[in-house]
Coordinates of C-alpha atoms and ligand atoms in Angstrom, one line a residue:
M1 CA -14.1 23.9 -37.0
K2 CA -13.3 27.4 -35.7
G3 CA -13.9 28.5 -32.2
L4 CA -13.6 25.2 -30.3
I5 CA -12.5 27.2 -27.2
R6 CA -13.8 30.5 -25.9
P7 CA -11.2 33.2 -26.6
E8 CA -11.4 34.6 -23.1
L9 CA -10.1 31.3 -21.7
I10 CA -6.9 31.7 -23.7
L11 CA -6.5 35.4 -22.8
E12 CA -7.0 34.7 -19.1
G13 CA -4.7 31.7 -19.2
K14 CA -7.5 29.4 -18.1
L15 CA -7.2 26.6 -20.5
A16 CA -7.5 23.0 -19.1
Q17 CA -4.3 21.2 -18.7
A18 CA -5.2 18.6 -21.4
Y19 CA -7.7 18.2 -24.1
L20 CA -8.7 15.0 -25.8
I21 CA -10.2 15.7 -29.2
S22 CA -12.0 12.6 -30.5
S23 CA -13.9 11.9 -33.6
D24 CA -14.9 8.9 -35.6
S25 CA -12.7 10.1 -38.5
K26 CA -9.0 10.4 -38.2
A27 CA -8.8 13.3 -40.6
A28 CA -11.5 15.1 -38.7
S29 CA -9.7 14.6 -35.4
H30 CA -6.5 15.9 -36.8
K31 CA -8.2 18.9 -38.4
A32 CA -10.0 19.8 -35.2
A33 CA -6.8 19.4 -33.1
A34 CA -5.0 21.7 -35.6
D35 CA -7.8 24.2 -35.5
F36 CA -7.7 24.1 -31.7
I37 CA -4.0 24.7 -31.5
R38 CA -4.0 27.4 -34.1
Q39 CA -6.7 29.2 -32.0
V40 CA -4.6 29.0 -28.8
F41 CA -1.5 30.6 -30.5
C42 CA -3.2 32.8 -33.1
K43 CA -2.4 36.6 -32.8
S44 CA -6.1 37.4 -33.4
G45 CA -7.4 34.5 -31.3
T46 CA -9.4 33.1 -34.1
G47 CA -7.0 30.6 -35.8
C48 CA -6.9 33.0 -38.8
G49 CA -4.3 30.9 -40.7
T50 CA -2.5 34.0 -41.9
C51 CA -0.8 35.5 -38.8
I52 CA 2.8 34.6 -38.0
A53 CA 1.8 32.2 -35.2
C54 CA -0.7 30.4 -37.5
R55 CA 1.8 30.2 -40.3
R56 CA 4.6 28.9 -38.1
F57 CA 2.3 26.2 -36.8
D58 CA 1.2 25.2 -40.3
A59 CA 4.8 25.1 -41.4
G60 CA 5.7 22.9 -38.4
N61 CA 8.2 25.3 -36.9
H62 CA 6.4 27.1 -34.1
P63 CA 8.9 27.0 -31.2
D64 CA 6.3 26.5 -28.5
I65 CA 4.4 23.6 -30.1
L66 CA 5.8 20.1 -29.9
V67 CA 4.1 17.6 -32.2
I68 CA 4.4 14.0 -31.3
R69 CA 3.3 11.5 -33.9
S70 CA 4.5 8.1 -35.2
D71 CA 4.2 6.6 -38.6
G72 CA 4.5 3.2 -37.0
E73 CA 2.0 1.1 -35.1
S74 CA 2.7 2.8 -31.8
I75 CA 4.1 5.9 -30.1
K76 CA 7.1 4.7 -28.2
K77 CA 9.6 6.1 -25.7
E78 CA 11.8 7.1 -28.6
D79 CA 9.0 9.2 -30.1
I80 CA 8.8 11.4 -27.1
Q81 CA 12.5 12.0 -26.6
E82 CA 12.1 15.7 -27.0
L83 CA 9.4 16.1 -24.5
T84 CA 11.6 16.4 -21.4
Y85 CA 13.7 19.1 -22.8
F86 CA 10.7 20.9 -24.3
L87 CA 9.1 21.0 -20.8
S88 CA 12.3 22.1 -19.1
V89 CA 12.5 25.4 -21.0
K90 CA 10.2 28.4 -20.8
P91 CA 7.9 29.2 -23.8
V92 CA 9.9 31.2 -26.4
M93 CA 7.0 33.4 -27.4
N94 CA 5.9 34.2 -23.8
G95 CA 2.5 32.5 -24.0
Y96 CA 1.4 28.9 -23.8
R97 CA 3.3 26.0 -25.0
C98 CA 1.5 23.0 -26.4
I99 CA 2.3 19.3 -26.8
Y100 CA 0.2 17.8 -29.5
I101 CA 0.0 14.0 -29.5
E102 CA -1.6 12.8 -32.8
D103 CA -3.5 9.6 -32.8
A104 CA -3.0 9.4 -29.0
E105 CA -4.4 5.9 -28.8
K106 CA -1.1 4.7 -30.4
M107 CA 0.8 5.6 -27.2
N108 CA 2.2 2.5 -25.5
L109 CA 1.9 2.1 -21.8
T110 CA 5.4 3.5 -21.0
V111 CA 4.5 6.7 -22.9
Q112 CA 1.1 7.0 -21.3
N113 CA 2.6 6.6 -17.8
K114 CA 5.1 9.3 -18.6
L115 CA 2.3 11.5 -19.7
L116 CA 0.5 10.8 -16.4
K117 CA 3.6 12.0 -14.5
S118 CA 3.4 15.3 -16.4
F119 CA -0.3 15.6 -15.6
E120 CA 0.5 15.0 -11.8
D121 CA 3.1 17.7 -11.8
P122 CA 1.7 20.1 -14.3
P123 CA 4.3 22.4 -15.9
E124 CA 3.1 26.0 -16.1
H125 CA 1.4 27.5 -19.2
T126 CA 1.3 24.1 -20.8
V127 CA -1.5 22.5 -22.6
F128 CA -1.6 19.0 -23.9
V129 CA -3.8 18.2 -26.9
L130 CA -4.5 14.6 -27.8
S131 CA -6.4 13.5 -30.9
A132 CA -7.9 10.1 -31.1
V133 CA -10.4 8.0 -33.0
H134 CA -10.5 5.2 -30.3
P135 CA -10.1 7.0 -26.9
G136 CA -11.3 3.7 -25.3
L137 CA -7.8 2.4 -26.0
L138 CA -6.2 5.0 -23.7
L139 CA -5.7 4.4 -20.0
P140 CA -8.8 5.6 -18.1
T141 CA -6.5 7.7 -15.9
V142 CA -5.3 9.6 -18.9
V143 CA -8.8 10.2 -20.3
S144 CA -10.0 11.4 -16.9
R145 CA -7.4 14.1 -16.8
C146 CA -8.5 15.5 -20.1
A147 CA -11.3 17.8 -21.1
V148 CA -13.0 15.7 -23.8
L149 CA -14.1 17.4 -27.0
Q150 CA -16.2 15.0 -29.2
I151 CA -16.3 16.1 -32.8
Q152 CA -19.6 14.9 -34.2
N153 CA -19.4 13.3 -37.6
A154 CA -22.3 11.4 -39.1
P155 CA -20.8 9.0 -41.6
P156 CA -21.8 9.3 -45.2
S157 CA -25.1 7.8 -45.9
S158 CA -26.5 6.2 -49.1
S159 CA -29.0 9.1 -49.4
D160 CA -26.1 11.6 -49.7
S161 CA -25.4 12.6 -53.3
P162 CA -22.1 11.5 -54.9
E163 CA -21.0 15.2 -54.9
F164 CA -21.8 15.5 -51.2
R165 CA -19.9 12.3 -50.4
A166 CA -16.8 13.6 -52.3
A167 CA -17.0 16.9 -50.4
L168 CA -17.3 15.0 -47.1
M169 CA -14.0 13.3 -47.8
Q170 CA -12.4 16.7 -48.6
A171 CA -13.8 18.2 -45.4
G172 CA -12.4 15.4 -43.2
G173 CA -15.9 14.1 -42.4
S174 CA -17.5 17.3 -41.2
R175 CA -21.0 17.5 -42.7
S176 CA -21.3 21.3 -42.2
E177 CA -18.0 21.9 -43.9
A178 CA -18.9 19.6 -46.7
Q179 CA -22.0 21.6 -47.3
E180 CA -20.0 24.9 -47.3
L181 CA -17.8 23.4 -49.9
I182 CA -20.7 22.3 -52.1
D183 CA -22.1 25.9 -51.8
S184 CA -18.8 27.5 -52.7
S185 CA -18.1 28.3 -56.4
S186 CA -14.3 28.2 -55.9
Y187 CA -14.6 24.6 -54.7
Q188 CA -16.9 23.7 -57.6
E189 CA -14.4 25.2 -60.1
M190 CA -11.4 23.5 -58.5
R191 CA -13.3 20.2 -58.5
K192 CA -14.0 20.6 -62.3
T193 CA -10.3 21.5 -63.0
V194 CA -8.8 18.7 -61.0
T195 CA -11.3 16.1 -62.3
G196 CA -10.4 17.2 -65.8
I197 CA -6.7 16.7 -65.2
A198 CA -7.3 13.3 -63.6
G199 CA -9.4 12.3 -66.5
R200 CA -6.5 12.9 -68.9
L201 CA -3.9 11.4 -66.6
V202 CA -5.7 8.1 -66.1
R203 CA -5.7 7.6 -69.8
G204 CA -2.0 8.3 -70.0
R205 CA -2.2 11.8 -71.3
I206 CA 0.0 14.3 -69.7
S207 CA 1.3 17.8 -70.3
A208 CA 3.3 18.6 -67.2
V209 CA 3.7 22.3 -67.5
S210 CA 0.1 23.2 -68.4
M211 CA -1.3 20.8 -65.8
A212 CA 0.9 22.3 -63.1
G213 CA -0.3 25.8 -64.2
D214 CA -3.9 24.7 -63.9
I215 CA -3.2 23.3 -60.4
M216 CA -1.5 26.6 -59.4
G217 CA -4.5 28.5 -60.9
T218 CA -6.9 26.9 -58.4
G219 CA -5.3 29.1 -55.8
D220 CA -5.0 26.3 -53.2
V221 CA -2.4 23.8 -54.3
R222 CA -2.7 21.6 -51.2
T223 CA -6.4 21.1 -51.5
A224 CA -6.2 20.6 -55.3
L225 CA -3.5 18.0 -54.8
F226 CA -5.5 16.2 -52.1
M227 CA -8.3 16.0 -54.6
L228 CA -6.1 14.7 -57.3
A229 CA -4.5 12.1 -55.0
G230 CA -8.1 10.9 -54.1
L231 CA -9.1 10.6 -57.7
L232 CA -6.0 8.6 -58.6
A233 CA -6.4 6.4 -55.5
D234 CA -10.0 5.6 -56.4
C235 CA -9.0 4.8 -60.0
A236 CA -6.3 2.4 -58.8
A237 CA -8.8 0.8 -56.4
Y238 CA -11.5 0.5 -59.1
R239 CA -9.0 -1.1 -61.5
M240 CA -8.1 -3.6 -58.7
G241 CA -11.8 -4.5 -58.4
A242 CA -12.7 -2.6 -55.3
E243 CA -16.4 -1.8 -54.8
G244 CA -17.5 1.8 -54.4
L245 CA -15.4 4.9 -54.7
R246 CA -14.2 6.5 -51.5
Y247 CA -12.8 9.9 -52.5
A248 CA -14.4 10.6 -55.8
P249 CA -17.9 9.0 -56.0
D250 CA -18.8 12.0 -58.1
A251 CA -16.3 11.1 -60.9
E252 CA -17.4 7.6 -61.7
D253 CA -17.5 8.1 -65.4
I254 CA -13.9 9.4 -65.5
I255 CA -12.6 6.7 -63.2
K256 CA -14.2 4.0 -65.4
Q257 CA -12.2 5.4 -68.4
A258 CA -8.9 4.7 -66.8
S259 CA -6.6 2.7 -69.1
L260 CA -3.4 2.6 -67.1
S261 CA -2.7 -0.4 -64.9
P262 CA -3.6 -0.4 -61.2
S263 CA 0.0 -0.4 -60.1
V264 CA 0.9 2.6 -62.3
L265 CA -2.2 4.4 -61.0
S266 CA -1.4 3.7 -57.3
L267 CA 2.2 4.8 -57.9
M268 CA 0.8 8.0 -59.3
A269 CA -1.4 8.5 -56.3
D270 CA 1.5 8.0 -54.0
T271 CA 3.6 10.5 -56.0
V272 CA 0.9 13.2 -55.6
T273 CA 0.5 12.4 -51.9
R274 CA 4.2 12.7 -51.3
S275 CA 4.5 16.1 -53.0
M276 CA 1.5 17.3 -51.0
S277 CA 3.6 17.0 -47.8
E278 CA 6.4 19.0 -49.5
E279 CA 4.1 21.8 -50.6
S280 CA 4.8 24.9 -48.6
T281 CA 2.2 27.4 -47.6
Y282 CA 4.7 30.2 -47.9
S283 CA 6.0 30.7 -51.3
A284 CA 4.3 30.6 -54.6
V285 CA 7.6 30.0 -56.3
S286 CA 8.3 26.8 -54.5
D287 CA 4.7 25.6 -54.9
R288 CA 5.1 25.9 -58.6
L289 CA 8.5 24.1 -58.6
I290 CA 7.1 21.3 -56.5
T291 CA 3.9 21.0 -58.6
E292 CA 5.9 21.0 -61.8
S293 CA 8.4 18.4 -60.7
M294 CA 5.5 16.3 -59.4
F295 CA 4.0 16.3 -62.9
I296 CA 7.3 15.5 -64.4
D297 CA 7.5 12.5 -62.0
L298 CA 4.0 11.5 -63.2
Y299 CA 5.2 11.8 -66.8
R300 CA 8.0 9.4 -66.1
I301 CA 5.7 7.0 -64.4
I302 CA 3.2 7.1 -67.3
K303 CA 5.8 6.8 -70.0
G304 CA 7.5 4.0 -68.0
Ligands
LIG1 ZN1 -3.6 33.5 -36.7

């Protein structure tokens, strides 16, 4: 989702005060918001993903970007403690500063009112970005102060091939990006590698070092681990009797061969998901360490 905003708006300092990015898929709204923010701060104005600004954002340590999110049911006053201080100091990098509120509809009334106060007395060079799946749960006064960007996502349909539906999950619900994946040979190769690994894992076969090597060999550890987590989660769900495969409709034959128990499989899926959040975009050495220790954890789980 490159190019959500016209680059000249950023250069001329003419961004709106707040943007509400809404989509019918949470993953797609997060991705679009991240693409948007990357574009605002990117040294090349494109959201390249490789410049220092993009990398700092991806690593979660850009000094001028405050991310507000909550793992709980709602975003409460405690979750926005840093906001006042953040707004009281000037941007470190001399450009914009951004407050990103993920799943903005989780904000409770206190927080939304606090946000409205910031909107009424807008701090300079500050852009608020809100992502939401249910913008209707936000106060109308909040929504009316935002430029709304609706990300279109047609849900998967039964006429989509299993391969396409799997790619759609990977692409966070964007049909055009799913098609790009299908057309890319590196995606196809990665899918084959990861599906092969999953096929062995779900039958209790594991060789930690070589599997970690294969994951590293895909060249994109995060994406490969997302795939693996999806395959394992689908296996667990299938073994628990769920109908239909969410992440890996293209791997039905492999999933049906699973011999491990559903609880073991879901523990494995959790383990992969956890290591995904540890995986760093910086260093190949730490990627390898994290990936290897993840497979060693999987080994322990399988061997009980
Ligand atoms: Zn960049």
